[in-house]
Short mmCIF file of C-alpha atoms in Angstrom, two decimals:
data_model
loop_
_atom_site.label_atom_id
_atom_site.label_comp_id
_atom_site.label_asym_id
_atom_site.label_seq_id
_atom_site.Cartn_x
_atom_site.Cartn_y
_atom_site.Cartn_z
CA MET A 293 102.35 88.46 78.03
CA VAL A 294 101.34 86.32 81.05
CA ASN A 295 98.98 87.31 83.96
CA ILE A 296 100.26 87.74 87.19
CA LEU A 297 98.30 87.70 90.64
CA LEU A 298 99.68 89.67 93.53
CA VAL A 299 98.63 87.94 96.76
CA HIS A 300 99.63 90.06 100.06
CA GLY A 301 99.71 88.77 103.52
CA ALA A 302 98.63 89.71 106.76
CA ILE A 303 98.13 93.01 108.67
CA ALA A 304 98.85 94.35 105.15
CA ASP A 305 96.89 95.05 101.44
CA GLY A 306 97.24 95.23 98.00
CA SER A 307 99.24 98.19 98.03
CA SER A 308 101.99 96.31 99.21
CA TRP A 309 102.97 95.61 95.73
CA SER A 310 102.97 99.19 94.38
CA ALA A 311 106.72 99.41 93.70
CA VAL A 312 106.61 96.37 91.11
CA ILE A 313 103.36 96.64 89.63
CA PRO A 314 104.44 99.33 87.25
CA ALA A 315 107.85 97.26 86.13
CA LEU A 316 105.57 94.13 85.82
CA GLN A 317 102.91 96.00 83.27
CA ASN A 318 105.74 98.09 81.37
CA ALA A 319 107.51 94.48 80.90
CA GLY A 320 103.79 93.65 78.96
CA HIS A 321 102.32 91.60 82.07
CA HIS A 322 98.70 91.75 82.60
CA VAL A 323 98.95 92.53 86.51
CA VAL A 324 95.85 91.82 88.88
CA ALA A 325 96.31 92.29 92.85
CA ALA A 326 94.11 90.58 95.14
CA GLN A 327 92.73 92.29 97.98
CA GLN A 328 92.10 89.52 100.51
CA PRO A 329 89.31 90.17 103.54
CA LEU A 330 91.68 88.74 106.25
CA SER A 331 89.28 86.72 107.78
CA SER A 332 90.40 83.41 107.72
CA ILE A 333 92.39 81.42 105.48
CA PRO A 334 89.77 79.69 103.93
CA ASP A 335 87.96 82.97 102.59
CA ASP A 336 91.32 84.53 101.71
CA VAL A 337 91.81 81.36 99.99
CA THR A 338 88.06 82.48 98.32
CA LYS A 339 88.79 85.51 96.96
CA VAL A 340 92.52 84.29 95.29
CA ARG A 341 90.72 81.63 93.18
CA GLN A 342 87.98 84.08 92.59
CA ALA A 343 90.66 86.15 91.20
CA LEU A 344 92.64 83.16 89.57
CA ALA A 345 89.20 81.60 87.41
CA ILE A 346 88.58 84.66 85.79
CA LEU A 347 92.15 85.37 84.28
CA ASP A 348 92.52 83.49 80.62
CA GLY A 349 95.90 82.38 80.16
CA PRO A 350 99.09 81.41 81.93
CA THR A 351 99.54 82.91 85.44
CA VAL A 352 101.98 83.25 87.43
CA VAL A 353 100.95 83.65 91.37
CA VAL A 354 102.83 85.43 93.74
CA GLY A 355 102.48 85.05 97.51
CA HIS A 356 104.13 87.04 100.62
CA SER A 357 103.99 86.33 104.07
CA PHE A 358 100.68 84.68 104.92
CA GLY A 359 99.76 85.30 101.09
CA GLY A 360 102.18 81.86 100.50
CA CYS A 361 99.85 80.20 103.10
CA VAL A 362 97.00 81.58 100.59
CA ILE A 363 98.54 80.31 97.06
CA THR A 364 99.65 77.15 98.18
CA ASN A 365 95.92 75.98 98.79
CA ALA A 366 94.38 78.28 96.18
CA ALA A 367 96.61 77.72 93.01
CA HIS A 368 96.11 73.52 94.03
CA GLY A 369 94.52 71.86 90.77
CA ALA A 370 94.03 75.56 88.96
CA ARG A 371 94.53 74.70 85.06
CA ASN A 372 95.89 78.22 84.29
CA VAL A 373 98.73 78.54 86.63
CA LYS A 374 101.96 78.65 85.19
CA SER A 375 104.67 79.11 88.18
CA LEU A 376 104.56 80.52 91.64
CA VAL A 377 106.71 82.52 93.33
CA TYR A 378 106.95 82.65 97.22
CA VAL A 379 108.46 86.29 98.77
CA ALA A 380 109.36 85.77 102.54
CA ALA A 381 106.20 83.73 102.61
CA PHE A 382 104.89 80.75 104.61
CA ALA A 383 104.77 77.56 102.06
CA PRO A 384 103.22 74.65 104.42
CA ASP A 385 102.40 70.92 103.35
CA GLU A 386 99.49 68.97 103.61
CA GLY A 387 97.96 68.48 107.08
CA GLU A 388 100.72 71.40 108.32
CA THR A 389 99.75 74.39 110.21
CA VAL A 390 102.14 78.07 110.35
CA ALA A 391 102.11 77.70 113.59
CA GLN A 392 104.34 74.38 113.51
CA HIS A 393 106.64 75.74 111.19
CA GLY A 394 107.27 78.91 113.86
CA ALA A 395 107.91 76.16 116.90
CA GLN A 396 110.93 75.10 114.51
CA PHE A 397 113.05 77.89 114.39
CA PRO A 398 113.80 80.85 116.52
CA GLU A 399 110.93 82.86 117.64
CA PRO A 400 111.02 86.62 115.17
CA PRO A 401 111.71 89.86 117.84
CA SER A 402 107.98 91.01 116.80
CA ALA A 403 106.19 88.10 118.29
CA ALA A 404 106.12 89.50 121.52
CA PHE A 405 104.20 92.52 119.89
CA PHE A 406 101.32 91.25 118.12
CA SER A 407 98.24 91.80 119.58
CA VAL A 408 94.53 90.46 119.20
CA ASP A 409 91.61 92.29 119.77
CA PRO A 410 88.18 91.40 121.25
CA GLN A 411 87.47 90.53 117.66
CA GLY A 412 90.30 88.03 117.36
CA ARG A 413 91.72 89.96 114.95
CA VAL A 414 95.61 90.44 114.69
CA THR A 415 97.59 93.19 114.30
CA LEU A 416 101.42 95.19 115.12
CA PRO A 417 101.41 98.26 117.14
CA GLN A 418 102.39 101.41 114.53
CA ASP A 419 105.58 101.79 115.77
CA LYS A 420 106.33 98.07 116.33
CA PHE A 421 105.08 97.47 112.37
CA VAL A 422 107.55 100.06 111.40
CA GLU A 423 110.25 98.51 113.44
CA TYR A 424 109.97 95.41 113.22
CA PHE A 425 107.66 95.07 109.36
CA ALA A 426 109.35 97.36 107.22
CA PRO A 427 112.75 98.79 109.45
CA ASP A 428 114.91 99.20 105.46
CA VAL A 429 111.74 101.11 104.12
CA ASP A 430 111.24 105.20 103.53
CA PRO A 431 109.77 105.80 107.16
CA VAL A 432 107.30 107.85 105.70
CA GLN A 433 106.32 105.25 104.08
CA ALA A 434 106.48 102.71 106.18
CA ARG A 435 104.49 104.66 108.78
CA ILE A 436 101.63 104.73 106.00
CA MET A 437 102.10 101.19 105.70
CA ALA A 438 101.71 100.86 109.65
CA ALA A 439 98.21 103.13 109.02
CA VAL A 440 96.71 100.97 106.38
CA GLN A 441 97.66 97.23 107.48
CA GLY A 442 94.69 95.15 107.40
CA PRO A 443 93.72 93.07 110.65
CA SER A 444 93.69 89.70 110.38
CA ASP A 445 92.18 86.39 112.37
CA ALA A 446 94.23 84.91 114.72
CA ALA A 447 93.42 81.21 113.77
CA ARG A 448 95.15 81.61 110.47
CA PHE A 449 98.20 80.45 112.58
CA GLU A 450 96.30 77.28 113.50
CA PHE A 451 94.77 76.31 109.78
CA VAL A 452 95.37 72.73 108.67
CA SER A 453 96.83 73.34 105.10
CA GLY A 454 95.40 70.98 102.11
CA ALA A 455 97.55 69.75 99.07
CA PRO A 456 100.34 72.31 98.31
CA ALA A 457 100.44 74.01 94.59
CA TRP A 458 104.28 74.02 95.07
CA ARG A 459 104.30 70.42 94.45
CA GLU A 460 102.35 70.80 91.00
CA PHE A 461 104.13 74.18 89.54
CA PRO A 462 107.72 75.30 89.12
CA SER A 463 108.14 77.51 92.05
CA TRP A 464 110.45 80.24 93.13
CA TYR A 465 111.67 81.51 96.64
CA ILE A 466 112.88 85.04 97.81
CA VAL A 467 114.29 84.41 101.28
CA ALA A 468 114.26 88.55 103.04
CA GLY A 469 117.87 87.87 104.77
CA ASN A 470 116.68 90.36 108.18
CA ASP A 471 113.10 89.17 108.34
CA GLN A 472 112.17 90.08 111.63
CA ILE A 473 108.53 88.83 111.30
CA ILE A 474 109.12 85.18 109.45
CA SER A 475 112.81 83.93 110.87
CA PRO A 476 115.33 84.20 107.35
CA GLN A 477 116.16 79.82 108.46
CA LEU A 478 112.37 79.16 108.25
CA GLU A 479 112.23 80.74 104.76
CA ALA A 480 115.16 79.37 103.98
CA TRP A 481 114.27 75.68 104.94
CA LEU A 482 110.94 76.33 103.33
CA ALA A 483 112.44 76.82 99.74
CA ASP A 484 115.08 74.20 99.85
CA ARG A 485 112.05 71.53 100.70
CA MET A 486 110.01 72.49 98.03
CA GLY A 487 113.04 72.80 95.22
CA ALA A 488 111.96 76.16 94.66
CA LYS A 489 115.04 78.55 92.49
CA THR A 490 115.83 80.72 95.39
CA THR A 491 117.22 84.20 95.49
CA HIS A 492 118.61 85.34 99.31
CA VAL A 493 118.44 89.55 99.57
CA GLU A 494 120.69 90.10 102.37
CA GLY A 495 119.91 92.42 105.07
CA SER A 496 116.27 92.96 103.08
CA SER A 497 113.22 92.93 105.86
CA HIS A 498 109.96 91.27 105.77
CA SER A 499 108.93 94.28 103.26
CA VAL A 500 111.35 92.95 100.58
CA MET A 501 108.99 93.66 97.47
CA VAL A 502 108.87 97.39 99.24
CA SER A 503 112.55 97.99 99.96
CA HIS A 504 114.28 95.67 96.90
CA PRO A 505 111.56 95.70 94.47
CA ASP A 506 113.79 95.52 91.09
CA ILE A 507 114.87 92.23 92.63
CA VAL A 508 111.71 90.83 93.54
CA THR A 509 110.82 92.27 90.21
CA GLN A 510 113.22 90.32 88.13
CA VAL A 511 112.30 87.03 90.03
CA ILE A 512 108.52 87.82 88.99
CA LEU A 513 110.00 88.20 85.49
CA GLU A 514 111.90 84.99 85.67
CA ALA A 515 108.92 82.94 86.77
CA ALA A 516 107.02 84.43 84.02
CA ALA A 517 109.39 83.91 81.01
#
């Protein structure tokens, strides 16, 4: 048995992992899904480090979307990390920002629809969430995901990343082939740069862990072996 720490992305919450948690538990692993505040990347990193610190024994740390940026920083130097799994996720190197990455590849069609409220928090309109974030998810479930999305700080796109954990630990990467939130070309480039063992899920949306839970579960189990 190993620990598996699941880290959700922006405009999401820990329920993102509902479809993979039972299978991971049935395989005998201890699973924790961190609930991040989404108030800033440093706040999210602190939350994940706190969750990681109380897990005894080898731990697989899994990040989706902006959760990849979080685990890249939170797992750095951690003694109990066994491996990392990036699920359609950002994976910056030291000194990089997510905004810099996005400028190198075609802009996803969803980019025009993100809105920032007066508190500086980012969301997608619920209909656009369903259309772009979860188009291959059951429509009822996709609407629920849109309704419970967690507003996140707009400043996270300019967060300057620290020393990356993916240079320290074995890494896996899942590329979502029809991702309309993060460019699949960017995902493939990030995976190649880190030398990750990569799985391409053709036709998958950004919500690959919801629409293709069996594939995501298998990759996590491989990283836990």
